[in-house]
Short mmCIF file of C-alpha atoms and ligand atoms in Angstrom, two decimals:
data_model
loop_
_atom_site.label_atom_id
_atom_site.label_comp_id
_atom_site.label_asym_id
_atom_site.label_seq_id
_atom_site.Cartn_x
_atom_site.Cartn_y
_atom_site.Cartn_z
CA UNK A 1 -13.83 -8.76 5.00
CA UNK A 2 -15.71 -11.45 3.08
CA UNK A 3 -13.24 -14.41 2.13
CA UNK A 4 -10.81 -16.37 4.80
CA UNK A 5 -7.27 -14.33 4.70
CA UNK A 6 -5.51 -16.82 2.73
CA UNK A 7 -7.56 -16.19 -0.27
CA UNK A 8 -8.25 -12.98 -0.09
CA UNK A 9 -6.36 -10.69 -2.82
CA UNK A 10 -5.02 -13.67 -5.32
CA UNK A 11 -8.15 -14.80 -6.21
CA UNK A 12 -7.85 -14.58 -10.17
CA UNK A 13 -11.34 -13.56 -9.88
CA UNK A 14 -12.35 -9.72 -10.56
CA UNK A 15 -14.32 -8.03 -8.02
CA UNK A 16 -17.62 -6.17 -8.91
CA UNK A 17 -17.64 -3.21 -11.27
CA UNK A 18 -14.13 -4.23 -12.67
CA UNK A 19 -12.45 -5.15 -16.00
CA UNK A 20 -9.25 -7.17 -16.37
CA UNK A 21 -6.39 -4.87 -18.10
CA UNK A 22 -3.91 -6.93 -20.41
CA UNK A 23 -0.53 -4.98 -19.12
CA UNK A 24 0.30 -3.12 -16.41
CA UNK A 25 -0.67 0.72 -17.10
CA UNK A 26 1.10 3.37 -14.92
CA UNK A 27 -1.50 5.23 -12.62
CA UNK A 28 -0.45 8.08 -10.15
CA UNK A 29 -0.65 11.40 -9.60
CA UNK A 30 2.17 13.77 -9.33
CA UNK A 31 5.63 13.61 -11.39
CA UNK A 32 8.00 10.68 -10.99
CA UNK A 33 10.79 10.98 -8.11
CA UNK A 34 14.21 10.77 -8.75
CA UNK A 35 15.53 8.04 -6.61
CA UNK A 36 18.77 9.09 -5.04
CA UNK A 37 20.19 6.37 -2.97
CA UNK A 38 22.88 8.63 -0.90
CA UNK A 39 19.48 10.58 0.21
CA UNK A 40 16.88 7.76 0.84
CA UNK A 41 15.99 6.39 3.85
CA UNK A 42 12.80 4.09 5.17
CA UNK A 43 12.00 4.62 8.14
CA UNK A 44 9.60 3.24 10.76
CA UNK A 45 8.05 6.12 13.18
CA UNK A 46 5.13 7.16 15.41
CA UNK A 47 3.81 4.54 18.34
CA UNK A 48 6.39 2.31 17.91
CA UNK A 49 6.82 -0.45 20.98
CA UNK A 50 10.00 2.10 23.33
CA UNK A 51 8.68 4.96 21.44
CA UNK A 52 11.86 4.82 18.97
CA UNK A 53 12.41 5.28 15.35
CA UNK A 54 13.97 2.93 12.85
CA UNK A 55 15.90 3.46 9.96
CA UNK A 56 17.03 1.50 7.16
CA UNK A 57 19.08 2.80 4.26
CA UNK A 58 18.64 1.29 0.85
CA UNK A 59 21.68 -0.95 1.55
CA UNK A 60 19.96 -2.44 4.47
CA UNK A 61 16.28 -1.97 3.36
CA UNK A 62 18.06 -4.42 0.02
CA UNK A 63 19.25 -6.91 2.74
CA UNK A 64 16.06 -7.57 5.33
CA UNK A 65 14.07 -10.60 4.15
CA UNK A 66 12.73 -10.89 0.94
CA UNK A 67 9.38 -12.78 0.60
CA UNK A 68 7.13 -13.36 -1.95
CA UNK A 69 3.27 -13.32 -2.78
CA UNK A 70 0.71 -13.38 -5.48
CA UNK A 71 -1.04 -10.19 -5.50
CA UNK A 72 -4.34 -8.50 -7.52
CA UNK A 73 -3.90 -4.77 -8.27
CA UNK A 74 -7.69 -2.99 -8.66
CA UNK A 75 -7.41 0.69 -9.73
CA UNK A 76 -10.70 2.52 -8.55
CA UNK A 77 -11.19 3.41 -11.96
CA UNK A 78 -12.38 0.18 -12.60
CA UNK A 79 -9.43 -1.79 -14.28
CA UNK A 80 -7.78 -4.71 -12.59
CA UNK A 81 -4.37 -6.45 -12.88
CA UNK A 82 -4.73 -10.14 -11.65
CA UNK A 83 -1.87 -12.60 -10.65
CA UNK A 84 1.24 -11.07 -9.82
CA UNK A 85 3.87 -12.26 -7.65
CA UNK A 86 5.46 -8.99 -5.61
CA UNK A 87 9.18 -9.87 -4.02
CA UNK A 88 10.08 -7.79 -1.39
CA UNK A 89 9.77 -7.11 2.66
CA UNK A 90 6.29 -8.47 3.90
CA UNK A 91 4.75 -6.24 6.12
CA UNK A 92 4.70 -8.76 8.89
CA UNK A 93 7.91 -8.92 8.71
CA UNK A 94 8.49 -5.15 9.26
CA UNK A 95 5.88 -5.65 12.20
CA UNK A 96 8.70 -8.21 13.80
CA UNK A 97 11.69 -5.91 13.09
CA UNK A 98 10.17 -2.42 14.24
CA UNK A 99 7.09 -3.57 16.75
CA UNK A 100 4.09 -1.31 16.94
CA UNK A 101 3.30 -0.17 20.64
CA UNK A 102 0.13 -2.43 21.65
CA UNK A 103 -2.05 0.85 21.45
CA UNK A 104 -2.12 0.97 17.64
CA UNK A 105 -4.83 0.66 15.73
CA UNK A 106 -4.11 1.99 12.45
CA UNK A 107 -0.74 3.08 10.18
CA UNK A 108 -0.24 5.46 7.73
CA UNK A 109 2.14 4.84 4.60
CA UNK A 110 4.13 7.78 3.70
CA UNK A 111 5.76 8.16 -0.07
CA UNK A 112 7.52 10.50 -2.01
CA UNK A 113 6.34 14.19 -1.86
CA UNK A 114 4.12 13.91 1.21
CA UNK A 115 1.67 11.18 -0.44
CA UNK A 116 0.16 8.98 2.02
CA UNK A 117 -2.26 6.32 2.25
CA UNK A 118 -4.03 4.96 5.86
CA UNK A 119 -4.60 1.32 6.56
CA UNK A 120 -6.33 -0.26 9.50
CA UNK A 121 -3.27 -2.33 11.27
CA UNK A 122 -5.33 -5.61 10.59
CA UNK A 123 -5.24 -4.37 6.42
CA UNK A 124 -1.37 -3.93 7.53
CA UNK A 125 -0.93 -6.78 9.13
CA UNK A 126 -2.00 -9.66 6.41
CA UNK A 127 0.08 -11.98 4.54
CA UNK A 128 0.04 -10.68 1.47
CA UNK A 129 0.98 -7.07 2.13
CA UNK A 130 4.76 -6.57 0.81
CA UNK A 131 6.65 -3.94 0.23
CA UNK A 132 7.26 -4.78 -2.65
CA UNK A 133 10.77 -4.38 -4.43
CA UNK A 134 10.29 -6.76 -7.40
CA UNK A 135 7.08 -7.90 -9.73
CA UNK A 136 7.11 -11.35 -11.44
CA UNK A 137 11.05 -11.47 -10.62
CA UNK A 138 12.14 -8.27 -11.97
CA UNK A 139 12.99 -5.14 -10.38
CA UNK A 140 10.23 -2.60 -10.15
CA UNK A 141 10.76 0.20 -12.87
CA UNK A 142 10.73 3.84 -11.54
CA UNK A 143 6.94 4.64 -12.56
CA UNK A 144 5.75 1.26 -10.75
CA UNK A 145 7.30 2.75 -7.57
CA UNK A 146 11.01 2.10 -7.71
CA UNK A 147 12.60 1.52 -5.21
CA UNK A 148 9.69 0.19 -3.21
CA UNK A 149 6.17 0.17 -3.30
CA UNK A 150 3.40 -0.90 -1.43
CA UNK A 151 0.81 -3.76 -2.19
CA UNK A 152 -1.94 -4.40 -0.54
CA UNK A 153 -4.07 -7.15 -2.63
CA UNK A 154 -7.40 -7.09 -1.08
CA UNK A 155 -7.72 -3.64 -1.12
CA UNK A 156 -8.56 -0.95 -4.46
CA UNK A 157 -4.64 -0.15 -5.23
CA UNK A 158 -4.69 3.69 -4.13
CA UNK A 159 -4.05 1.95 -0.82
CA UNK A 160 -0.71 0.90 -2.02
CA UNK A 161 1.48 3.94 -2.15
CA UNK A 162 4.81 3.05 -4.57
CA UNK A 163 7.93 5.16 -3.46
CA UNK A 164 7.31 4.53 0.01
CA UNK A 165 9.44 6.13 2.64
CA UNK A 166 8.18 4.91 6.00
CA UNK A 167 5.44 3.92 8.00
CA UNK A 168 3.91 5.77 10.63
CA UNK A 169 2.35 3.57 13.55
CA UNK A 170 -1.15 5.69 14.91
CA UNK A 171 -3.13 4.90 18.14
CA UNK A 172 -6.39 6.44 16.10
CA UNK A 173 -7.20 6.62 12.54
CA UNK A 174 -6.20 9.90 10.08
CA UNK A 175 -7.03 10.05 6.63
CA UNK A 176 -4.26 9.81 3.67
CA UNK A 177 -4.08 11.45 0.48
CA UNK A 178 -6.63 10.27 -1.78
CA UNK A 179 -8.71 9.47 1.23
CA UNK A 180 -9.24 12.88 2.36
CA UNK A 181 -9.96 13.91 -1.37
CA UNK A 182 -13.47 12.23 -1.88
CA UNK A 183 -12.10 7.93 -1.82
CA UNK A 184 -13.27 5.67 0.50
CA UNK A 185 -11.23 5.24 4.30
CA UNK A 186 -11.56 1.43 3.45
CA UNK A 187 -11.60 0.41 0.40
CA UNK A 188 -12.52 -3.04 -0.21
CA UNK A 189 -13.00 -3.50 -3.81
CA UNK A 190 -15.53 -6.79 -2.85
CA UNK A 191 -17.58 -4.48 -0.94
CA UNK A 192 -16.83 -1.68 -4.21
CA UNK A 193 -15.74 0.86 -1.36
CA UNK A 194 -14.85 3.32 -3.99
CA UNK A 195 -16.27 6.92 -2.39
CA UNK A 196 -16.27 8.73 0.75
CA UNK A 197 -20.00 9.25 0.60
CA UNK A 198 -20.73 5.27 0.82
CA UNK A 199 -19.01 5.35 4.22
CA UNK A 200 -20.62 4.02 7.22
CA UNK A 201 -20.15 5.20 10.63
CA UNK A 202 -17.34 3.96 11.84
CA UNK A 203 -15.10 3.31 8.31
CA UNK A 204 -13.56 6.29 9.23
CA UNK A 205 -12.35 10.23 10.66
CA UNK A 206 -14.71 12.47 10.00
CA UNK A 207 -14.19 14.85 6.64
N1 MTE B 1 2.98 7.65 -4.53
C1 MTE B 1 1.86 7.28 -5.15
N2 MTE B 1 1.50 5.99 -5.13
C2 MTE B 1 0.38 5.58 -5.75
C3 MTE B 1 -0.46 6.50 -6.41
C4 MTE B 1 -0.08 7.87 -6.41
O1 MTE B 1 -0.77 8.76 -6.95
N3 MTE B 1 1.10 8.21 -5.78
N4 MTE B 1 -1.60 6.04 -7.07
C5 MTE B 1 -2.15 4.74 -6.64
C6 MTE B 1 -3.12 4.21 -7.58
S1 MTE B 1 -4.59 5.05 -7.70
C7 MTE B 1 -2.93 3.05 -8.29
S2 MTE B 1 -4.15 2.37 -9.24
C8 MTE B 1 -1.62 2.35 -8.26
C9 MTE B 1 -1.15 2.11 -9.67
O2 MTE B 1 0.06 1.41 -9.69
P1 MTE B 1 0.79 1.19 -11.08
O3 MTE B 1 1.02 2.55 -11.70
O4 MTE B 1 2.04 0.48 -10.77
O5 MTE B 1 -0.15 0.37 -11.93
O6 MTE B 1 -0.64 3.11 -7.55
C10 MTE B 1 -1.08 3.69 -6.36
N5 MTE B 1 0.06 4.26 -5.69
MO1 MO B 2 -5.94 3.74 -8.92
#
């Protein structure tokens, strides 16, 4: 990645190819879920450190730590939303309460009707990716991912599944959802890692 870590992601600066968007539009594909609290859970599963799974139900999801961080959203389709502050459990901090095993290498982020996204653990592990709960103070709204979403600043926003349901930890890389459909493993919007095709060896699983 091309900026130190602290920067990265909040830079009020657009990356290439992009255009600032006054609002917040609603992007995704697939219908809305219903969030029904009696039914959801979050869970943390795969190569976890002791091989166990954790659970959290929305009552104690709503009562781990709550951080918060100023965040860039960049759509792929070339519109950006730039200085947000995102409230909610910081990824690091679900690294401390449900350790990975030391063998892996990469997670995938599992939402609502079997959508997924794949991160390399150092994209996981940063200090700006949140799991994100609130925007600017307020509660997300069910289209922006109610109850929780993901947010991961420095990379194009399909990497950011919103209602997420758990994490799986991997010991070797698997595509997600959009990624096996023609977008870029990566995804680094300053290196405009928009397509599969522009891959490299070694950005990712073969298609
Ligand atoms: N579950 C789910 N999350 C998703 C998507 C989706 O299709 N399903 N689309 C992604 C894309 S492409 C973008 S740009 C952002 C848009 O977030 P917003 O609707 O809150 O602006 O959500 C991301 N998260
Ligand atoms: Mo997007």
């Amino acid at each position: 990645m091309g900026q130190p870590e602290s920067r990265e992601g909040a830079q009020a600066e657009l990356p290439p190819g992009q255009r600032l968007q006054r609002g917040w539009p609603v992007t995704h594909y697939g219908p809305v879920p219903k969030f029904r609290p009696d039914r959801w859970e979050f869970s943390v599963f795969g190569a976890t450190s002791g091989g166990g799974k954790h659970c959290w139900d929305h009552e104690e999801f709503s009562a781990l730590p709550y951080s918060t961080v100023l965040g860039d959203l960049h759509c792929v389709t070339k519109f950006s939303m730039l200085g947000a502050e995102w409230g909610g459990v910081a990824a690091r901090t679900l690294l401390e309460l449900a350790p990975p095993a030391p063998e892996v290498t990469h997670v995938m982020v599992w939402a609502e009707y079997g959508f997924s996204s794949n991160l390399r653990l150092a994209d996981f592990d940063t200090e700006r990716t949140i799991f994100a709960t609130h925007k600017d103070g307020e509660l997300l709204t069910a289209e922006h991912g109610f109850p929780v979403r993901l947010v991961v600043p420095h990379l194009y926003a399909w990497k950011g599944p919103k209602w997420v349901r758990g994490v799986e930890y991997m010991t070797a890389d698997r595509r997600g959802f959009w990624e096996e459909r023609g977008y870029h493993n990566i995804g680094d919007p300053w290196q405009e890692q928009r397509y599969s095709y522009q891959e490299e060896p070694g950005d990712g699983p073969e298609l």
